[in-house]
């Protein structure tokens, strides 16, 4: 098999053969042709001892230096025989070089195929990755479209809410106008009530003095002869004292008094310091045997103090902790004239706490949810100058007072 056929089988048709390999192939063909020419000679000449050439075909002997065609041919053959070993060696080298070149080319082809295969593998992997990215991109597009739809729906809901809010705002404004009118009416009622409460003590004192004058001048018999309706009215006056309420002029600025009867107090400011409020009316004189009031704890964070104090006590102090004051605190302490008696019942939100004094004995009265607590040996020194007083401690604290006549506790049972 020739080198051409071998290379033709193994080398890709699109691969261009190197120039060196083509030259080697041409040289091999030339040498093989010379070899065939040498082997095709059927006869050969013999040199005679005298140097002449004997032709084996004709049997003739020619001089060695003869210039005949036959002699020339024999000289060429002699020259060929002398050069033939060299040509064989050269042919062998050329064949070896051709084999080496073939292996080199096959190796290059193999490397090219491997490189091509690697590129093909990378290309396939890249195409797979591109396909995955396209899928992911499609997912992102679908997700974005979904979000856009949600956003559209959200805007529709926002528009609906704005329309509803506008309608509610209009309705609220109308209702607010009605509420403001009611507040104005209540404020006028409170003003009228305050004017009555301010004028009532003087009227009550004048009536009391008048009754005393009647007693001194005419005795009790005259009172019995008074018209029954007048006696009933006088009895009502004595049995129903003027309604008390919280005093806005004796209230710390961090507290606010509100309600139609000014019975509720709210700690409006941010803080956690003591703030006090006093009632308008003090404990009445000896015509009443028991003085008592109650406070409902609407909201409390830590502690509220309910008691009695003179208005000389600063409104930033705790009632009971100052001299001449008395109180029951939510942490279960009775404070008497600045001294504390611990271990009592605590009170919290929604509890109702009562405070009073037996004017005949001076004994203090404390109650919780309508039940009287033990206050043995606890007395007030001078009840005449005492006012109901409550101290609140934290922002958001809220109380609702009840100055009678209906209580959870029955004062007449004392």
Short mmCIF file of C-alpha atoms in Angstrom, two decimals:
data_model
loop_
_atom_site.label_atom_id
_atom_site.label_comp_id
_atom_site.label_asym_id
_atom_site.label_seq_id
_atom_site.Cartn_x
_atom_site.Cartn_y
_atom_site.Cartn_z
CA UNK A 1 0.00 0.00 0.00
CA UNK A 2 1.39 3.41 -0.92
CA UNK A 3 1.83 6.30 1.42
CA UNK A 4 -0.73 8.28 -0.61
CA UNK A 5 -3.41 5.65 -0.11
CA UNK A 6 -2.65 5.35 3.60
CA UNK A 7 -2.77 9.06 4.19
CA UNK A 8 -5.79 9.36 2.00
CA UNK A 9 -7.64 6.94 4.25
CA UNK A 10 -6.76 8.68 7.51
CA UNK A 11 -6.48 12.36 6.71
CA UNK A 12 -9.62 14.38 6.41
CA UNK A 13 -10.38 15.49 2.88
CA UNK A 14 -10.73 19.05 4.09
CA UNK A 15 -7.25 18.95 5.69
CA UNK A 16 -4.65 20.51 3.34
CA UNK A 17 -1.44 18.39 3.13
CA UNK A 18 1.86 20.14 4.01
CA UNK A 19 4.31 20.96 1.20
CA UNK A 20 7.06 18.84 2.81
CA UNK A 21 4.86 15.74 2.67
CA UNK A 22 4.10 16.36 -1.00
CA UNK A 23 7.80 16.68 -1.79
CA UNK A 24 8.54 13.46 0.08
CA UNK A 25 5.87 11.63 -1.83
CA UNK A 26 7.26 12.91 -5.14
CA UNK A 27 10.76 11.78 -4.18
CA UNK A 28 9.48 8.34 -3.13
CA UNK A 29 7.70 7.96 -6.47
CA UNK A 30 10.85 8.92 -8.32
CA UNK A 31 12.98 6.41 -6.41
CA UNK A 32 10.42 3.65 -6.85
CA UNK A 33 10.38 4.32 -10.59
CA UNK A 34 14.14 4.04 -10.78
CA UNK A 35 13.96 0.81 -8.80
CA UNK A 36 11.40 -0.65 -11.20
CA UNK A 37 13.54 0.39 -14.14
CA UNK A 38 16.51 -1.41 -12.67
CA UNK A 39 14.55 -4.58 -12.01
CA UNK A 40 13.12 -4.58 -15.55
CA UNK A 41 16.52 -5.15 -17.15
CA UNK A 42 16.46 -8.79 -18.31
CA UNK A 43 20.06 -9.03 -19.19
CA UNK A 44 23.23 -7.56 -17.85
CA UNK A 45 26.72 -7.04 -19.19
CA UNK A 46 29.94 -8.59 -18.03
CA UNK A 47 33.19 -6.79 -17.86
CA UNK A 48 36.04 -8.72 -19.50
CA UNK A 49 39.48 -8.93 -17.93
CA UNK A 50 40.77 -6.37 -20.40
CA UNK A 51 38.16 -3.88 -19.33
CA UNK A 52 35.79 -4.41 -22.22
CA UNK A 53 32.09 -4.92 -21.77
CA UNK A 54 30.42 -8.15 -22.87
CA UNK A 55 26.76 -7.91 -23.84
CA UNK A 56 24.86 -10.93 -22.55
CA UNK A 57 22.16 -10.49 -25.21
CA UNK A 58 24.43 -10.33 -28.34
CA UNK A 59 27.53 -12.05 -27.07
CA UNK A 60 29.62 -9.21 -28.41
CA UNK A 61 32.58 -7.72 -26.55
CA UNK A 62 32.88 -3.97 -26.68
CA UNK A 63 35.68 -1.73 -25.56
CA UNK A 64 35.17 -0.12 -22.23
CA UNK A 65 35.48 3.34 -23.67
CA UNK A 66 33.22 2.60 -26.62
CA UNK A 67 30.62 5.27 -27.29
CA UNK A 68 28.00 2.97 -28.74
CA UNK A 69 24.46 3.16 -27.37
CA UNK A 70 24.85 -0.16 -25.74
CA UNK A 71 28.03 0.90 -24.04
CA UNK A 72 26.40 4.10 -22.92
CA UNK A 73 23.51 2.17 -21.51
CA UNK A 74 25.85 -0.16 -19.68
CA UNK A 75 27.70 2.78 -18.23
CA UNK A 76 24.40 4.17 -16.98
CA UNK A 77 23.53 0.84 -15.44
CA UNK A 78 26.95 0.69 -13.81
CA UNK A 79 26.40 4.15 -12.45
CA UNK A 80 22.93 3.16 -11.26
CA UNK A 81 24.32 0.07 -9.51
CA UNK A 82 26.84 2.26 -7.77
CA UNK A 83 24.17 4.78 -6.75
CA UNK A 84 21.43 2.28 -5.97
CA UNK A 85 22.55 1.49 -2.37
CA UNK A 86 22.54 5.18 -1.63
CA UNK A 87 19.13 5.51 -3.21
CA UNK A 88 17.82 2.61 -1.16
CA UNK A 89 19.10 4.26 2.00
CA UNK A 90 17.55 7.56 0.92
CA UNK A 91 14.29 5.77 0.06
CA UNK A 92 14.27 4.13 3.45
CA UNK A 93 14.82 7.49 5.15
CA UNK A 94 12.12 9.06 3.04
CA UNK A 95 9.65 6.28 3.95
CA UNK A 96 10.49 6.66 7.62
CA UNK A 97 10.05 10.40 7.35
CA UNK A 98 6.76 9.82 5.56
CA UNK A 99 5.58 7.52 8.38
CA UNK A 100 6.64 10.06 10.99
CA UNK A 101 4.89 12.82 9.07
CA UNK A 102 1.80 10.65 8.82
CA UNK A 103 1.77 10.08 12.59
CA UNK A 104 2.32 13.76 13.19
CA UNK A 105 -0.59 14.62 10.94
CA UNK A 106 -2.78 11.96 12.54
CA UNK A 107 -1.84 13.35 15.96
CA UNK A 108 -2.70 16.86 14.83
CA UNK A 109 -5.96 15.58 13.41
CA UNK A 110 -6.74 13.78 16.66
CA UNK A 111 -5.98 16.89 18.67
CA UNK A 112 -8.16 18.91 16.33
CA UNK A 113 -10.96 16.38 16.73
CA UNK A 114 -10.56 16.45 20.53
CA UNK A 115 -10.59 20.22 20.51
CA UNK A 116 -13.63 20.19 18.26
CA UNK A 117 -15.33 17.68 20.56
CA UNK A 118 -14.52 19.84 23.57
CA UNK A 119 -15.88 22.91 21.83
CA UNK A 120 -18.96 20.96 20.84
CA UNK A 121 -19.47 19.81 24.44
CA UNK A 122 -19.02 23.36 25.71
CA UNK A 123 -21.39 24.61 23.04
CA UNK A 124 -24.02 22.06 24.05
CA UNK A 125 -23.59 22.99 27.71
CA UNK A 126 -23.89 26.65 26.78
CA UNK A 127 -27.04 25.95 24.80
CA UNK A 128 -28.50 24.10 27.79
CA UNK A 129 -27.63 27.04 30.02
CA UNK A 130 -29.14 29.45 27.51
CA UNK A 131 -32.32 27.36 27.48
CA UNK A 132 -32.43 27.42 31.29
CA UNK A 133 -31.88 31.17 31.29
CA UNK A 134 -34.68 31.57 28.76
CA UNK A 135 -36.97 29.53 31.02
CA UNK A 136 -35.94 31.62 34.02
CA UNK A 137 -36.46 34.79 32.01
CA UNK A 138 -39.92 33.56 31.06
CA UNK A 139 -40.66 32.85 34.72
CA UNK A 140 -39.51 36.36 35.62
CA UNK A 141 -41.68 37.80 32.88
CA UNK A 142 -44.68 35.79 34.12
CA UNK A 143 -43.95 36.87 37.71
CA UNK A 144 -43.65 40.50 36.63
CA UNK A 145 -46.92 40.27 34.74
CA UNK A 146 -48.55 38.74 37.83
CA UNK A 147 -47.19 41.52 40.03
CA UNK A 148 -48.41 44.12 37.56
CA UNK A 149 -51.88 42.58 37.70
CA UNK A 150 -51.73 42.60 41.50
CA UNK A 151 -50.63 46.23 41.41
CA UNK A 152 -53.54 47.09 39.15
CA UNK A 153 -55.92 45.31 41.53
CA UNK A 154 -54.30 47.13 44.45
CA UNK A 155 -54.79 50.49 42.78
CA UNK A 156 -58.42 49.60 42.16
CA UNK A 157 -58.81 48.75 45.86
CA UNK A 158 -57.02 51.97 46.83
CA UNK A 159 -59.41 53.95 44.66
CA UNK A 160 -62.35 52.16 46.27
CA UNK A 161 -60.94 52.84 49.74
CA UNK A 162 -60.37 56.50 48.89
CA UNK A 163 -63.93 56.80 47.67
CA UNK A 164 -65.18 55.06 50.80
CA UNK A 165 -62.93 57.20 52.97
CA UNK A 166 -64.27 60.33 51.29
CA UNK A 167 -67.82 59.18 51.93
CA UNK A 168 -66.97 58.22 55.52
CA UNK A 169 -65.21 61.55 56.01
CA UNK A 170 -68.28 63.43 54.85
CA UNK A 171 -70.47 61.34 57.14
CA UNK A 172 -67.99 61.80 60.00
CA UNK A 173 -67.97 65.56 59.47
CA UNK A 174 -71.75 65.59 59.67
CA UNK A 175 -71.72 63.45 62.82
CA UNK A 176 -68.93 65.61 64.26
CA UNK A 177 -71.08 68.69 63.77
CA UNK A 178 -73.83 66.97 65.73
CA UNK A 179 -71.37 65.93 68.44
CA UNK A 180 -70.03 69.47 68.69
CA UNK A 181 -73.56 70.76 69.12
CA UNK A 182 -74.15 68.23 71.90
CA UNK A 183 -70.84 69.20 73.51
CA UNK A 184 -71.88 72.85 73.43
CA UNK A 185 -75.18 71.92 75.04
CA UNK A 186 -73.42 69.85 77.71
CA UNK A 187 -70.93 72.66 78.30
CA UNK A 188 -73.82 75.06 78.83
CA UNK A 189 -75.41 72.58 81.22
CA UNK A 190 -72.13 72.20 83.09
CA UNK A 191 -71.79 75.98 83.27
CA UNK A 192 -75.30 76.29 84.65
CA UNK A 193 -74.56 73.46 87.11
CA UNK A 194 -71.33 75.14 88.20
CA UNK A 195 -73.14 78.42 88.80
CA UNK A 196 -75.71 76.58 90.89
CA UNK A 197 -73.03 74.75 92.88
CA UNK A 198 -71.17 77.98 93.53
CA UNK A 199 -74.27 79.77 94.77
CA UNK A 200 -75.74 76.82 96.69
CA UNK A 201 -73.38 76.86 99.73
CA UNK A 202 -74.23 80.49 100.54
CA UNK A 203 -77.96 79.79 100.10
CA UNK A 204 -77.63 76.66 102.22
CA UNK A 205 -75.79 78.56 104.95
CA UNK A 206 -78.41 81.33 104.92
CA UNK A 207 -81.20 78.77 105.24
CA UNK A 208 -79.36 77.05 108.07
CA UNK A 209 -78.94 80.36 109.91
CA UNK A 210 -82.62 81.14 109.39
CA UNK A 211 -83.65 77.80 110.85
CA UNK A 212 -81.36 78.41 113.82
CA UNK A 213 -82.94 81.80 114.41
CA UNK A 214 -86.38 80.21 114.33
CA UNK A 215 -85.28 77.62 116.86
CA UNK A 216 -83.85 80.24 119.21
CA UNK A 217 -86.83 82.56 118.94
CA UNK A 218 -89.82 80.22 118.78
CA UNK A 219 -88.53 76.77 119.69
CA UNK A 220 -89.11 73.46 117.97
CA UNK A 221 -92.88 73.72 118.31
CA UNK A 222 -93.02 76.43 115.68
CA UNK A 223 -91.15 74.25 113.23
CA UNK A 224 -93.71 71.53 113.73
CA UNK A 225 -96.44 73.99 112.83
CA UNK A 226 -94.81 74.95 109.54
CA UNK A 227 -96.68 73.85 106.44
CA UNK A 228 -95.92 70.17 105.65
CA UNK A 229 -94.62 71.00 102.16
CA UNK A 230 -92.13 73.50 103.57
CA UNK A 231 -90.97 71.02 106.19
CA UNK A 232 -90.50 68.40 103.49
CA UNK A 233 -88.39 70.78 101.42
CA UNK A 234 -86.28 71.70 104.44
CA UNK A 235 -85.78 68.01 105.25
CA UNK A 236 -84.75 67.32 101.67
CA UNK A 237 -82.21 70.09 101.84
CA UNK A 238 -80.66 68.67 105.00
CA UNK A 239 -80.73 65.05 103.80
CA UNK A 240 -79.44 65.84 100.29
CA UNK A 241 -76.38 68.05 100.48
CA UNK A 242 -75.14 69.87 97.36
CA UNK A 243 -73.59 67.54 94.72
CA UNK A 244 -69.82 67.67 94.83
CA UNK A 245 -67.44 67.51 91.83
CA UNK A 246 -63.75 67.94 90.98
CA UNK A 247 -62.32 71.45 91.13
CA UNK A 248 -60.60 72.67 87.96
CA UNK A 249 -58.83 75.37 89.99
CA UNK A 250 -57.34 72.76 92.33
CA UNK A 251 -56.12 70.32 89.70
CA UNK A 252 -52.64 69.79 88.25
CA UNK A 253 -52.24 70.89 84.62
CA UNK A 254 -51.27 67.33 83.56
CA UNK A 255 -54.76 66.17 84.58
CA UNK A 256 -58.01 66.93 82.78
CA UNK A 257 -61.49 66.93 84.34
CA UNK A 258 -64.34 65.95 82.04
CA UNK A 259 -67.84 64.50 81.95
CA UNK A 260 -71.21 66.26 82.25
CA UNK A 261 -70.89 66.38 86.05
CA UNK A 262 -67.09 66.86 86.16
CA UNK A 263 -66.57 63.55 87.94
CA UNK A 264 -63.95 61.94 85.68
CA UNK A 265 -60.21 62.70 85.77
CA UNK A 266 -57.67 61.64 83.13
CA UNK A 267 -53.85 61.79 83.25
CA UNK A 268 -53.40 63.31 79.77
CA UNK A 269 -49.67 64.12 79.65
CA UNK A 270 -46.74 61.80 79.05
CA UNK A 271 -45.05 61.05 82.34
CA UNK A 272 -44.86 58.90 85.45
CA UNK A 273 -44.94 61.44 88.28
CA UNK A 274 -47.64 62.09 90.87
CA UNK A 275 -50.42 64.53 90.00
CA UNK A 276 -53.35 65.40 92.35
CA UNK A 277 -56.86 66.84 92.07
CA UNK A 278 -59.23 68.15 94.79
CA UNK A 279 -63.02 68.35 94.95
CA UNK A 280 -64.83 71.67 95.05
CA UNK A 281 -66.65 71.04 98.31
CA UNK A 282 -64.98 70.06 101.55
CA UNK A 283 -66.34 67.72 104.20
CA UNK A 284 -69.62 69.37 105.45
CA UNK A 285 -70.27 70.38 109.06
CA UNK A 286 -71.72 68.28 111.85
CA UNK A 287 -75.25 68.17 110.42
CA UNK A 288 -74.02 65.00 108.59
CA UNK A 289 -72.78 62.10 110.72
CA UNK A 290 -70.92 60.27 107.93
CA UNK A 291 -69.01 61.71 105.00
CA UNK A 292 -68.17 59.24 102.23
CA UNK A 293 -67.36 59.11 98.50
CA UNK A 294 -66.26 56.41 96.02
CA UNK A 295 -63.89 56.27 93.05
CA UNK A 296 -64.00 53.70 90.25
CA UNK A 297 -60.58 52.79 88.81
CA UNK A 298 -61.26 52.93 85.06
CA UNK A 299 -57.60 52.55 84.04
CA UNK A 300 -54.34 52.34 85.98
CA UNK A 301 -50.74 51.41 85.15
CA UNK A 302 -49.18 51.25 88.61
CA UNK A 303 -50.88 52.90 91.56
CA UNK A 304 -53.63 55.41 92.37
CA UNK A 305 -54.15 57.05 95.77
CA UNK A 306 -57.69 57.86 97.04
CA UNK A 307 -58.14 59.92 100.19
CA UNK A 308 -58.69 63.23 102.00
CA UNK A 309 -56.44 66.28 102.15
CA UNK A 310 -56.38 70.00 102.75
CA UNK A 311 -55.96 72.16 99.66
CA UNK A 312 -52.65 73.41 101.02
CA UNK A 313 -51.13 70.14 99.76
CA UNK A 314 -49.30 70.71 96.42
CA UNK A 315 -50.92 69.03 93.42
CA UNK A 316 -47.62 67.31 92.51
CA UNK A 317 -47.66 65.32 95.77
CA UNK A 318 -49.34 62.06 96.77
CA UNK A 319 -52.31 62.37 99.07
CA UNK A 320 -51.58 60.53 102.33
CA UNK A 321 -47.83 60.97 102.15
CA UNK A 322 -48.03 64.56 103.37
CA UNK A 323 -48.84 65.72 106.88
CA UNK A 324 -52.55 66.22 107.49
CA UNK A 325 -53.56 63.93 104.59
CA UNK A 326 -55.05 60.42 104.49
CA UNK A 327 -55.33 57.85 101.69
CA UNK A 328 -55.70 54.26 100.50
CA UNK A 329 -53.23 53.35 97.71
CA UNK A 330 -53.46 50.62 95.09
CA UNK A 331 -50.40 48.79 96.42
CA UNK A 332 -52.30 47.94 99.62
CA UNK A 333 -51.19 50.71 102.01
CA UNK A 334 -53.23 52.95 104.34
CA UNK A 335 -51.49 56.33 104.64
CA UNK A 336 -52.43 58.25 107.80
CA UNK A 337 -50.96 61.72 108.28
CA UNK A 338 -47.76 60.77 106.41
CA UNK A 339 -47.34 57.33 108.04
CA UNK A 340 -48.11 54.09 106.21
CA UNK A 341 -49.87 50.93 107.35
CA UNK A 342 -48.91 48.11 104.97
CA UNK A 343 -50.37 44.69 104.25
CA UNK A 344 -53.83 45.80 103.15
CA UNK A 345 -55.79 44.71 100.09
CA UNK A 346 -54.54 46.01 96.75
CA UNK A 347 -56.87 47.39 94.11
CA UNK A 348 -56.57 47.44 90.32
CA UNK A 349 -58.53 48.34 87.21
CA UNK A 350 -62.36 48.12 87.48
CA UNK A 351 -62.24 48.09 91.29
CA UNK A 352 -64.29 50.65 93.24
CA UNK A 353 -62.53 52.28 96.21
CA UNK A 354 -64.34 54.21 98.93
CA UNK A 355 -63.03 56.78 101.41
CA UNK A 356 -64.83 58.60 104.21
CA UNK A 357 -64.83 59.61 107.85
CA UNK A 358 -67.15 59.17 110.79
CA UNK A 359 -67.64 62.79 111.81
CA UNK A 360 -68.79 61.80 115.26
CA UNK A 361 -65.70 59.74 116.11
CA UNK A 362 -63.15 60.94 113.52
CA UNK A 363 -62.46 57.35 112.44
CA UNK A 364 -61.34 56.94 108.84
CA UNK A 365 -63.37 54.72 106.49
CA UNK A 366 -61.87 52.75 103.58
CA UNK A 367 -63.81 50.29 101.37
CA UNK A 368 -63.14 48.10 98.35
CA UNK A 369 -65.95 47.05 96.01
CA UNK A 370 -68.60 47.80 98.68
CA UNK A 371 -66.82 45.95 101.51
CA UNK A 372 -65.51 47.91 104.48
CA UNK A 373 -61.87 47.38 105.38
CA UNK A 374 -60.46 47.30 108.90
CA UNK A 375 -59.39 50.81 109.96
CA UNK A 376 -59.28 50.31 113.73
CA UNK A 377 -57.24 53.01 115.52
CA UNK A 378 -57.00 55.09 112.32
CA UNK A 379 -58.41 58.60 112.87
CA UNK A 380 -58.33 62.02 111.26
CA UNK A 381 -57.27 64.93 113.42
CA UNK A 382 -59.51 67.67 111.99
CA UNK A 383 -62.02 66.80 109.24
CA UNK A 384 -63.36 70.33 108.79
CA UNK A 385 -60.65 71.46 106.36
CA UNK A 386 -60.39 68.20 104.39
CA UNK A 387 -61.41 67.73 100.76
CA UNK A 388 -61.76 64.54 98.72
CA UNK A 389 -58.45 64.16 96.89
CA UNK A 390 -57.03 61.64 94.39
CA UNK A 391 -53.42 61.30 93.15
CA UNK A 392 -52.69 59.68 89.76
CA UNK A 393 -49.24 58.40 88.89
CA UNK A 394 -48.96 57.51 85.18
CA UNK A 395 -50.04 58.75 81.79
CA UNK A 396 -53.34 57.14 80.84
CA UNK A 397 -54.65 56.71 84.41
CA UNK A 398 -58.40 57.36 84.56
CA UNK A 399 -60.93 57.54 87.42
CA UNK A 400 -64.67 58.17 87.79
CA UNK A 401 -65.86 59.65 91.10
CA UNK A 402 -69.20 59.18 92.85
CA UNK A 403 -70.07 61.75 95.52
CA UNK A 404 -73.44 60.16 96.26
CA UNK A 405 -76.02 59.50 97.21
CA UNK A 406 -75.99 55.96 95.76
CA UNK A 407 -72.85 53.93 96.60
CA UNK A 408 -71.74 50.31 96.49
CA UNK A 409 -71.12 50.64 100.22
CA UNK A 410 -73.93 51.72 102.57
CA UNK A 411 -72.59 54.53 104.80
CA UNK A 412 -75.65 54.39 107.06
CA UNK A 413 -74.49 50.96 108.24
CA UNK A 414 -71.50 52.51 109.99
#
